[in-house]
mmCIF file of C-alpha atoms and ligand atoms in Angstrom:
data_model
loop_
_atom_site.group_PDB
_atom_site.id
_atom_site.type_symbol
_atom_site.label_atom_id
_atom_site.label_comp_id
_atom_site.label_asym_id
_atom_site.label_seq_id
_atom_site.Cartn_x
_atom_site.Cartn_y
_atom_site.Cartn_z
ATOM 1 C CA UNK A 5 -123.550 122.121 163.611
ATOM 2 C CA UNK A 6 -127.060 120.946 164.501
ATOM 3 C CA UNK A 7 -127.967 122.340 167.936
ATOM 4 C CA UNK A 8 -126.410 125.345 169.669
ATOM 5 C CA UNK A 9 -126.121 125.669 173.435
ATOM 6 C CA UNK A 10 -122.432 125.517 174.294
ATOM 7 C CA UNK A 11 -119.109 126.881 173.077
ATOM 8 C CA UNK A 12 -118.095 123.321 172.230
ATOM 9 C CA UNK A 13 -120.897 123.156 169.625
ATOM 10 C CA UNK A 14 -118.836 125.514 167.441
ATOM 11 C CA UNK A 15 -115.794 123.242 167.362
ATOM 12 C CA UNK A 16 -112.604 125.240 166.735
ATOM 13 C CA UNK A 17 -113.259 128.605 168.410
ATOM 14 C CA UNK A 18 -110.518 130.417 166.481
ATOM 15 C CA UNK A 19 -112.136 129.321 163.218
ATOM 16 C CA UNK A 20 -115.550 130.500 164.456
ATOM 17 C CA UNK A 21 -114.097 133.930 165.331
ATOM 18 C CA UNK A 22 -112.456 134.175 161.894
ATOM 19 C CA UNK A 23 -115.816 133.290 160.355
ATOM 20 C CA UNK A 24 -117.487 136.003 162.448
ATOM 21 C CA UNK A 25 -115.005 138.562 161.153
ATOM 22 C CA UNK A 26 -115.650 137.475 157.559
ATOM 23 C CA UNK A 27 -119.432 137.594 158.062
ATOM 24 C CA UNK A 28 -119.192 141.075 159.579
ATOM 25 C CA UNK A 29 -117.161 142.300 156.608
ATOM 26 C CA UNK A 30 -119.810 141.029 154.166
ATOM 27 C CA UNK A 31 -122.954 139.986 156.009
ATOM 28 C CA UNK A 32 -125.035 139.279 152.888
ATOM 29 C CA UNK A 33 -122.471 136.991 151.279
ATOM 30 C CA UNK A 34 -124.510 133.898 152.151
ATOM 31 C CA UNK A 35 -127.941 135.308 151.301
ATOM 32 C CA UNK A 36 -128.805 132.353 149.051
ATOM 33 C CA UNK A 37 -128.015 129.778 151.774
ATOM 34 C CA UNK A 38 -131.374 130.238 153.547
ATOM 35 C CA UNK A 39 -133.613 130.451 150.482
ATOM 36 C CA UNK A 40 -136.903 128.666 151.153
ATOM 37 C CA UNK A 41 -135.800 127.923 154.709
ATOM 38 C CA UNK A 42 -137.790 129.193 157.674
ATOM 39 C CA UNK A 43 -136.535 130.091 161.135
ATOM 40 C CA UNK A 44 -139.133 129.929 163.915
ATOM 41 C CA UNK A 45 -138.206 132.083 166.921
ATOM 42 C CA UNK A 46 -140.187 131.158 170.015
ATOM 43 C CA UNK A 47 -140.265 133.483 173.011
ATOM 44 C CA UNK A 48 -141.560 132.415 176.406
ATOM 45 C CA UNK A 49 -139.985 135.602 177.855
ATOM 46 C CA UNK A 50 -139.397 139.224 176.881
ATOM 47 C CA UNK A 51 -136.628 140.282 174.558
ATOM 48 C CA UNK A 52 -135.444 143.285 172.594
ATOM 49 C CA UNK A 53 -131.952 142.451 171.273
ATOM 50 C CA UNK A 54 -132.414 138.731 170.678
ATOM 51 C CA UNK A 55 -135.764 139.278 168.989
ATOM 52 C CA UNK A 56 -134.351 141.870 166.565
ATOM 53 C CA UNK A 57 -130.804 140.637 165.975
ATOM 54 C CA UNK A 58 -131.794 137.021 165.331
ATOM 55 C CA UNK A 59 -134.445 138.085 162.792
ATOM 56 C CA UNK A 60 -131.874 140.327 161.113
ATOM 57 C CA UNK A 61 -129.374 137.467 161.035
ATOM 58 C CA UNK A 62 -131.905 135.092 159.454
ATOM 59 C CA UNK A 63 -132.718 137.715 156.797
ATOM 60 C CA UNK A 64 -128.988 138.229 156.090
ATOM 61 C CA UNK A 65 -128.977 134.551 155.109
ATOM 62 C CA UNK A 66 -132.105 134.878 152.959
ATOM 63 C CA UNK A 67 -134.342 132.980 155.374
ATOM 64 C CA UNK A 68 -137.997 133.555 156.140
ATOM 65 C CA UNK A 69 -138.701 134.217 159.814
ATOM 66 C CA UNK A 70 -141.688 133.554 162.029
ATOM 67 C CA UNK A 71 -141.721 134.987 165.567
ATOM 68 C CA UNK A 72 -144.034 133.512 168.168
ATOM 69 C CA UNK A 73 -144.645 134.967 171.631
ATOM 70 C CA UNK A 74 -146.046 131.940 173.390
ATOM 71 C CA UNK A 75 -147.664 133.835 176.222
ATOM 72 C CA UNK A 76 -149.212 136.567 174.079
ATOM 73 C CA UNK A 77 -151.521 135.179 171.420
ATOM 74 C CA UNK A 78 -150.718 131.463 171.439
ATOM 75 C CA UNK A 79 -152.361 128.976 173.799
ATOM 76 C CA UNK A 80 -150.738 128.770 177.202
ATOM 77 C CA UNK A 81 -148.606 125.641 177.233
ATOM 78 C CA UNK A 82 -148.440 122.873 179.802
ATOM 79 C CA UNK A 83 -144.911 121.467 180.066
ATOM 80 C CA UNK A 84 -145.348 118.664 182.649
ATOM 81 C CA UNK A 85 -146.470 115.218 181.507
ATOM 82 C CA UNK A 86 -149.176 113.371 183.409
ATOM 83 C CA UNK A 87 -151.112 116.378 184.698
ATOM 84 C CA UNK A 88 -154.878 116.801 184.466
ATOM 85 C CA UNK A 89 -155.078 119.987 182.418
ATOM 86 C CA UNK A 90 -157.968 121.627 184.235
ATOM 87 C CA UNK A 91 -156.180 124.942 184.800
ATOM 88 C CA UNK A 92 -155.365 127.879 182.511
ATOM 89 C CA UNK A 93 -153.148 125.915 180.100
ATOM 90 C CA UNK A 94 -155.008 124.878 176.928
ATOM 91 C CA UNK A 95 -152.331 122.949 175.047
ATOM 92 C CA UNK A 96 -149.468 120.602 175.878
ATOM 93 C CA UNK A 97 -145.910 121.127 174.708
ATOM 94 C CA UNK A 98 -145.971 117.513 173.457
ATOM 95 C CA UNK A 99 -148.457 118.477 170.722
ATOM 96 C CA UNK A 100 -147.402 122.090 170.269
ATOM 97 C CA UNK A 101 -143.717 121.347 169.566
ATOM 98 C CA UNK A 102 -144.263 118.798 166.749
ATOM 99 C CA UNK A 103 -146.920 121.086 165.247
ATOM 100 C CA UNK A 104 -144.600 124.102 165.285
ATOM 101 C CA UNK A 105 -141.895 121.961 163.679
ATOM 102 C CA UNK A 106 -144.141 121.426 160.634
ATOM 103 C CA UNK A 107 -143.822 125.059 159.638
ATOM 104 C CA UNK A 108 -140.078 125.627 159.910
ATOM 105 C CA UNK A 109 -136.556 124.272 159.383
ATOM 106 C CA UNK A 110 -134.771 125.727 162.397
ATOM 107 C CA UNK A 111 -136.093 126.638 165.858
ATOM 108 C CA UNK A 112 -134.751 129.234 168.306
ATOM 109 C CA UNK A 113 -136.134 129.160 171.845
ATOM 110 C CA UNK A 114 -136.062 131.711 174.660
ATOM 111 C CA UNK A 115 -137.096 129.996 177.875
ATOM 112 C CA UNK A 116 -135.700 131.443 181.098
ATOM 113 C CA UNK A 117 -134.997 129.503 184.263
ATOM 114 C CA UNK A 118 -138.190 129.095 186.287
ATOM 115 C CA UNK A 119 -136.440 128.760 189.674
ATOM 116 C CA UNK A 120 -139.017 126.150 190.751
ATOM 117 C CA UNK A 121 -136.720 123.154 190.567
ATOM 118 C CA UNK A 122 -132.960 123.506 190.118
ATOM 119 C CA UNK A 123 -132.561 120.077 188.511
ATOM 120 C CA UNK A 124 -135.206 120.866 185.863
ATOM 121 C CA UNK A 125 -133.517 124.164 185.042
ATOM 122 C CA UNK A 126 -129.978 122.767 184.989
ATOM 123 C CA UNK A 127 -131.076 119.826 182.803
ATOM 124 C CA UNK A 128 -132.566 122.345 180.344
ATOM 125 C CA UNK A 129 -135.840 120.450 180.502
ATOM 126 C CA UNK A 130 -137.807 122.783 178.198
ATOM 127 C CA UNK A 131 -135.097 123.288 175.555
ATOM 128 C CA UNK A 132 -134.430 119.558 175.451
ATOM 129 C CA UNK A 133 -138.123 118.855 174.871
ATOM 130 C CA UNK A 134 -137.904 121.083 171.794
ATOM 131 C CA UNK A 135 -134.873 119.107 170.608
ATOM 132 C CA UNK A 136 -136.533 115.771 171.314
ATOM 133 C CA UNK A 137 -140.016 116.427 169.921
ATOM 134 C CA UNK A 138 -139.389 118.824 167.021
ATOM 135 C CA UNK A 139 -136.815 116.819 165.055
ATOM 136 C CA UNK A 140 -135.395 120.209 163.993
ATOM 137 C CA UNK A 141 -132.122 121.914 164.807
ATOM 138 C CA UNK A 142 -132.688 123.983 167.964
ATOM 139 C CA UNK A 143 -130.629 126.902 169.237
ATOM 140 C CA UNK A 144 -130.853 128.644 172.600
ATOM 141 C CA UNK A 145 -131.905 132.308 172.571
ATOM 142 C CA UNK A 146 -131.302 132.234 176.367
ATOM 143 C CA UNK A 147 -132.593 129.096 177.948
ATOM 144 C CA UNK A 148 -132.598 128.046 181.603
ATOM 145 C CA UNK A 149 -128.832 127.946 182.064
ATOM 146 C CA UNK A 150 -127.146 129.378 178.945
ATOM 147 C CA UNK A 151 -127.173 132.368 176.598
ATOM 148 C CA UNK A 152 -124.652 131.301 173.954
ATOM 149 C CA UNK A 153 -125.559 133.893 171.263
ATOM 150 C CA UNK A 154 -124.745 136.574 173.849
ATOM 151 C CA UNK A 155 -121.460 134.998 174.946
ATOM 152 C CA UNK A 156 -120.361 134.532 171.326
ATOM 153 C CA UNK A 157 -121.125 138.208 170.612
ATOM 154 C CA UNK A 158 -119.242 139.169 173.788
ATOM 155 C CA UNK A 159 -116.157 137.257 172.681
ATOM 156 C CA UNK A 160 -116.324 138.774 169.179
ATOM 157 C CA UNK A 161 -116.442 142.215 170.857
ATOM 158 C CA UNK A 162 -113.461 141.466 173.127
ATOM 159 C CA UNK A 163 -111.489 140.282 170.085
ATOM 160 C CA UNK A 164 -112.267 143.571 168.330
ATOM 161 C CA UNK A 165 -111.357 145.849 171.235
ATOM 162 C CA UNK A 166 -108.479 144.054 172.982
ATOM 163 C CA UNK A 167 -105.217 145.982 173.072
ATOM 164 C CA UNK A 168 -103.003 143.062 174.120
ATOM 165 C CA UNK A 169 -102.802 139.396 173.157
ATOM 166 C CA UNK A 170 -104.158 138.078 176.453
ATOM 167 C CA UNK A 171 -106.397 140.689 178.119
ATOM 168 C CA UNK A 172 -107.606 140.464 181.714
ATOM 169 C CA UNK A 173 -111.399 140.005 181.659
ATOM 170 C CA UNK A 174 -113.343 140.377 184.920
ATOM 171 C CA UNK A 175 -116.904 139.129 185.306
ATOM 172 C CA UNK A 176 -118.383 140.986 188.259
ATOM 173 C CA UNK A 177 -121.697 140.455 189.999
ATOM 174 C CA UNK A 178 -123.640 143.689 190.627
ATOM 175 C CA UNK A 179 -126.885 144.367 192.515
ATOM 176 C CA UNK A 180 -130.397 144.188 190.997
ATOM 177 C CA UNK A 181 -133.888 144.386 192.536
ATOM 178 C CA UNK A 182 -135.253 141.201 190.866
ATOM 179 C CA UNK A 183 -134.156 137.552 190.772
ATOM 180 C CA UNK A 184 -132.292 137.087 187.491
ATOM 181 C CA UNK A 185 -131.151 133.874 185.777
ATOM 182 C CA UNK A 186 -127.555 132.632 185.741
ATOM 183 C CA UNK A 187 -127.616 132.008 181.978
ATOM 184 C CA UNK A 188 -125.588 135.075 180.980
ATOM 185 C CA UNK A 189 -122.757 134.641 183.530
ATOM 186 C CA UNK A 190 -122.725 130.861 182.957
ATOM 187 C CA UNK A 191 -122.219 131.214 179.209
ATOM 188 C CA UNK A 192 -119.849 134.163 179.548
ATOM 189 C CA UNK A 193 -117.679 132.094 181.901
ATOM 190 C CA UNK A 194 -117.849 129.047 179.639
ATOM 191 C CA UNK A 195 -116.738 131.080 176.621
ATOM 192 C CA UNK A 196 -114.000 132.985 178.490
ATOM 193 C CA UNK A 197 -112.593 129.696 179.808
ATOM 194 C CA UNK A 198 -112.339 128.529 176.190
ATOM 195 C CA UNK A 199 -110.799 131.804 174.943
ATOM 196 C CA UNK A 200 -107.264 133.146 175.259
ATOM 197 C CA UNK A 201 -107.924 135.585 178.127
ATOM 198 C CA UNK A 202 -106.940 135.972 181.783
ATOM 199 C CA UNK A 203 -110.397 135.407 183.307
ATOM 200 C CA UNK A 204 -111.431 136.382 186.853
ATOM 201 C CA UNK A 205 -114.906 136.078 188.413
ATOM 202 C CA UNK A 206 -115.954 138.141 191.426
ATOM 203 C CA UNK A 207 -119.171 137.964 193.456
ATOM 204 C CA UNK A 208 -120.342 137.928 197.078
ATOM 205 C CA UNK A 209 -120.366 134.637 199.025
ATOM 206 C CA UNK A 210 -123.217 132.350 197.998
ATOM 207 C CA UNK A 211 -123.196 133.418 194.324
ATOM 208 C CA UNK A 212 -120.771 130.673 193.208
ATOM 209 C CA UNK A 213 -121.573 129.651 189.623
ATOM 210 C CA UNK A 214 -122.099 126.026 188.648
ATOM 211 C CA UNK A 215 -118.761 124.180 188.317
ATOM 212 C CA UNK A 216 -119.676 123.000 184.837
ATOM 213 C CA UNK A 217 -119.148 126.618 183.705
ATOM 214 C CA UNK A 218 -116.408 127.892 186.031
ATOM 215 C CA UNK A 219 -114.324 124.788 186.751
ATOM 216 C CA UNK A 220 -110.737 125.999 187.043
ATOM 217 C CA UNK A 221 -111.638 129.707 186.886
ATOM 218 C CA UNK A 222 -109.977 132.233 189.175
ATOM 219 C CA UNK A 223 -112.650 133.311 191.694
ATOM 220 C CA UNK A 224 -111.808 136.389 193.783
ATOM 221 C CA UNK A 225 -114.301 137.424 196.459
ATOM 222 C CA UNK A 226 -112.756 140.893 196.885
ATOM 223 C CA UNK A 227 -114.263 142.859 193.990
ATOM 224 C CA UNK A 228 -111.673 145.658 194.244
ATOM 225 C CA UNK A 229 -108.815 143.193 194.048
ATOM 226 C CA UNK A 230 -110.443 141.386 191.118
ATOM 227 C CA UNK A 231 -110.821 144.635 189.151
ATOM 228 C CA UNK A 232 -107.172 145.679 189.553
ATOM 229 C CA UNK A 233 -105.556 145.945 186.132
ATOM 230 C CA UNK A 234 -108.641 144.658 184.282
ATOM 231 C CA UNK A 235 -108.813 145.329 180.538
ATOM 232 C CA UNK A 236 -112.522 144.450 180.318
ATOM 233 C CA UNK A 237 -115.148 144.728 183.078
ATOM 234 C CA UNK A 238 -118.229 142.601 182.373
ATOM 235 C CA UNK A 239 -120.949 143.434 184.892
ATOM 236 C CA UNK A 240 -124.033 141.275 185.429
ATOM 237 C CA UNK A 241 -126.442 140.433 188.194
ATOM 238 C CA UNK A 242 -127.477 136.862 188.830
ATOM 239 C CA UNK A 243 -129.501 135.167 191.537
ATOM 240 C CA UNK A 244 -128.216 132.418 193.822
ATOM 241 C CA UNK A 245 -127.085 129.495 191.614
ATOM 242 C CA UNK A 246 -127.706 127.050 194.458
ATOM 243 C CA UNK A 247 -124.199 125.606 194.403
ATOM 244 C CA UNK A 248 -122.981 126.432 197.918
ATOM 245 C CA UNK A 249 -126.499 127.385 199.120
ATOM 246 C CA UNK A 250 -128.886 124.807 197.517
ATOM 247 C CA UNK A 251 -131.829 125.992 199.650
ATOM 248 C CA UNK A 252 -131.489 129.521 198.239
ATOM 249 C CA UNK A 253 -131.547 128.619 194.516
ATOM 250 C CA UNK A 254 -132.926 131.557 192.491
ATOM 251 C CA UNK A 255 -133.066 133.894 195.463
ATOM 252 C CA UNK A 256 -131.506 137.308 196.035
ATOM 253 C CA UNK A 257 -128.771 137.001 198.683
ATOM 254 C CA UNK A 258 -127.414 140.535 198.478
ATOM 255 C CA UNK A 259 -128.372 143.994 197.262
ATOM 256 C CA UNK A 260 -125.046 145.496 198.324
ATOM 257 C CA UNK A 261 -124.761 148.743 196.378
ATOM 258 C CA UNK A 262 -121.042 148.740 197.121
ATOM 259 C CA UNK A 263 -120.795 146.366 194.120
ATOM 260 C CA UNK A 264 -122.314 148.870 191.625
ATOM 261 C CA UNK A 265 -119.741 149.698 188.958
ATOM 262 C CA UNK A 266 -118.910 153.392 189.292
ATOM 263 C CA UNK A 267 -115.962 155.601 188.362
ATOM 264 C CA UNK A 268 -114.064 154.592 191.523
ATOM 265 C CA UNK A 269 -114.280 150.912 190.528
ATOM 266 C CA UNK A 270 -113.194 151.669 186.974
ATOM 267 C CA UNK A 271 -110.257 153.741 188.308
ATOM 268 C CA UNK A 272 -108.458 150.629 189.642
ATOM 269 C CA UNK A 273 -108.636 148.909 186.220
ATOM 270 C CA UNK A 274 -106.262 149.269 183.288
ATOM 271 C CA UNK A 275 -108.586 151.879 181.699
ATOM 272 C CA UNK A 276 -110.935 148.944 181.100
ATOM 273 C CA UNK A 277 -113.730 148.738 178.616
ATOM 274 C CA UNK A 278 -117.146 148.368 180.267
ATOM 275 C CA UNK A 279 -119.458 145.606 178.989
ATOM 276 C CA UNK A 280 -122.994 144.449 179.796
ATOM 277 C CA UNK A 281 -125.370 142.260 177.792
ATOM 278 C CA UNK A 282 -128.280 144.728 178.318
ATOM 279 C CA UNK A 283 -130.969 145.425 179.409
ATOM 280 C CA UNK A 284 -129.177 147.168 182.255
ATOM 281 C CA UNK A 285 -130.546 149.026 185.272
ATOM 282 C CA UNK A 286 -128.624 152.271 185.681
ATOM 283 C CA UNK A 287 -127.831 153.190 189.267
ATOM 284 C CA UNK A 288 -127.989 149.506 190.294
ATOM 285 C CA UNK A 289 -125.523 147.674 188.019
ATOM 286 C CA UNK A 290 -123.619 150.690 186.705
ATOM 287 C CA UNK A 291 -123.633 154.462 187.110
ATOM 288 C CA UNK A 292 -124.645 156.794 184.269
ATOM 289 C CA UNK A 293 -121.130 158.214 183.893
ATOM 290 C CA UNK A 294 -119.534 154.776 183.430
ATOM 291 C CA UNK A 295 -122.067 153.464 180.906
ATOM 292 C CA UNK A 296 -121.919 156.758 178.994
ATOM 293 C CA UNK A 297 -118.112 156.969 179.057
ATOM 294 C CA UNK A 298 -115.977 156.498 175.916
ATOM 295 C CA UNK A 299 -114.798 153.164 177.395
ATOM 296 C CA UNK A 300 -118.334 151.739 177.464
ATOM 297 C CA UNK A 301 -118.798 149.332 174.541
ATOM 298 C CA UNK A 302 -122.320 148.112 175.310
ATOM 299 C CA UNK A 303 -123.700 149.308 171.940
ATOM 300 C CA UNK A 304 -121.066 147.643 169.705
ATOM 301 C CA UNK A 305 -121.486 144.583 171.942
ATOM 302 C CA UNK A 306 -125.223 144.525 171.156
ATOM 303 C CA UNK A 307 -124.467 145.100 167.463
ATOM 304 C CA UNK A 308 -122.391 141.923 167.452
ATOM 305 C CA UNK A 309 -125.495 139.921 168.376
ATOM 306 C CA UNK A 310 -126.401 140.107 164.682
ATOM 307 C CA UNK A 311 -122.986 138.671 163.808
ATOM 308 C CA UNK A 312 -123.034 135.804 166.310
ATOM 309 C CA UNK A 313 -126.548 134.845 165.202
ATOM 310 C CA UNK A 314 -125.593 135.015 161.515
ATOM 311 C CA UNK A 315 -122.652 132.645 162.072
ATOM 312 C CA UNK A 316 -124.775 130.239 164.130
ATOM 313 C CA UNK A 317 -127.674 130.147 161.654
ATOM 314 C CA UNK A 318 -125.220 129.823 158.753
ATOM 315 C CA UNK A 319 -123.621 126.801 160.386
ATOM 316 C CA UNK A 320 -126.992 125.206 161.113
ATOM 317 C CA UNK A 321 -128.153 125.802 157.523
ATOM 318 C CA UNK A 322 -124.974 124.224 156.204
ATOM 319 C CA UNK A 323 -125.786 121.085 158.215
ATOM 320 C CA UNK A 324 -129.344 120.655 156.893
HETATM 321 C C1 AN0 B 413 -132.350 138.619 181.619
HETATM 322 C C2 AN0 B 413 -131.281 137.852 182.377
HETATM 323 O O1 AN0 B 413 -130.660 138.417 183.260
HETATM 324 O O2 AN0 B 413 -131.057 136.674 182.077
HETATM 325 C C3 AN0 B 413 -131.991 138.737 180.159
HETATM 326 C C4 AN0 B 413 -130.615 139.231 179.842
HETATM 327 C C5 AN0 B 413 -130.242 139.099 178.420
HETATM 328 N N1 AN0 B 413 -132.459 139.948 182.168
HETATM 329 C C6 AN0 B 413 -133.571 140.415 182.719
HETATM 330 O O3 AN0 B 413 -134.542 139.696 182.835
HETATM 331 C C7 AN0 B 413 -133.581 141.835 183.195
HETATM 332 N N1 CP B 414 -128.956 140.722 175.719
HETATM 333 C C1 CP B 414 -130.170 140.193 175.391
HETATM 334 O O1 CP B 414 -130.323 139.000 175.124
HETATM 335 O O2 CP B 414 -131.179 141.107 175.353
HETATM 336 P P1 CP B 414 -132.731 140.802 175.186
HETATM 337 O O3 CP B 414 -133.182 140.126 176.454
HETATM 338 O O4 CP B 414 -133.355 142.151 174.993
HETATM 339 O O5 CP B 414 -132.931 139.895 174.012
#
């Protein structure tokens, strides 16, 4: 595997999950694979889990790691070609990317959706410039439209906790005070559609996810109905994807606190496990009692970020 953005990049998903289980059982088994190889992790946006788990994964494989926070210490980067750079941006991505590539073998990039232009975001303009101008394998650490390391960790977690062969997994929108990207729900949907689960998505009108991620998925606008009999509840806020409401792309259409996951919502499920990628806002997305309950698996879910990243970096190293 060279680049990593989509579930299809892993090939056979069953084999990837078996590999994840093997890596988790012995995470240092491949510690000579990354010797004298350097991973460069570039952050345009904040991160706690991705920043730590991806470094840990690289070290499991014996790699060296360099972390760069572009907006704190590096020159501010211009990303548009043809502009007169008379503003606050000192360097262009077209020089910065090939320079960064000189010092590493693999590049991870966190670059959130900017919500300025839907086409730019949905074409993954920034991530693709890294692919095009670095000549290195590039993996998404949450880019404009996808968060594949998260979705892979989520699927590993569901595999570990499921109590039946084909569990019912519900992705539910929940309220949040800020405009958030669609990357997490997009990737979660993409991975659930590829997995052996009964997948249902629920959200208010206007929050329809891009068809490239939810084509063929069961969408249920009544959250209570969607949650009935669920084995896993995956809560996440996202802003308007601009599918049915193009003019509202990236905006907040609802702050309906009736969608917050509380004990009453969990009561209609099949004693479901509660999942969230974190960071989560308590009282908005989920109540304290639900996230603190024995059925909340948000911490083991975060722990599996190290496993998904180890498998992904291992596969990239094997392709070098
Ligand atoms: C980001 C998002 O919703 O995409 C990162 C989640 C992993 N969340 C926030 O910015 C709060
Ligand atoms: N879930 C996740 O990617 O968290 P961070 O934004 O803290 O990396």
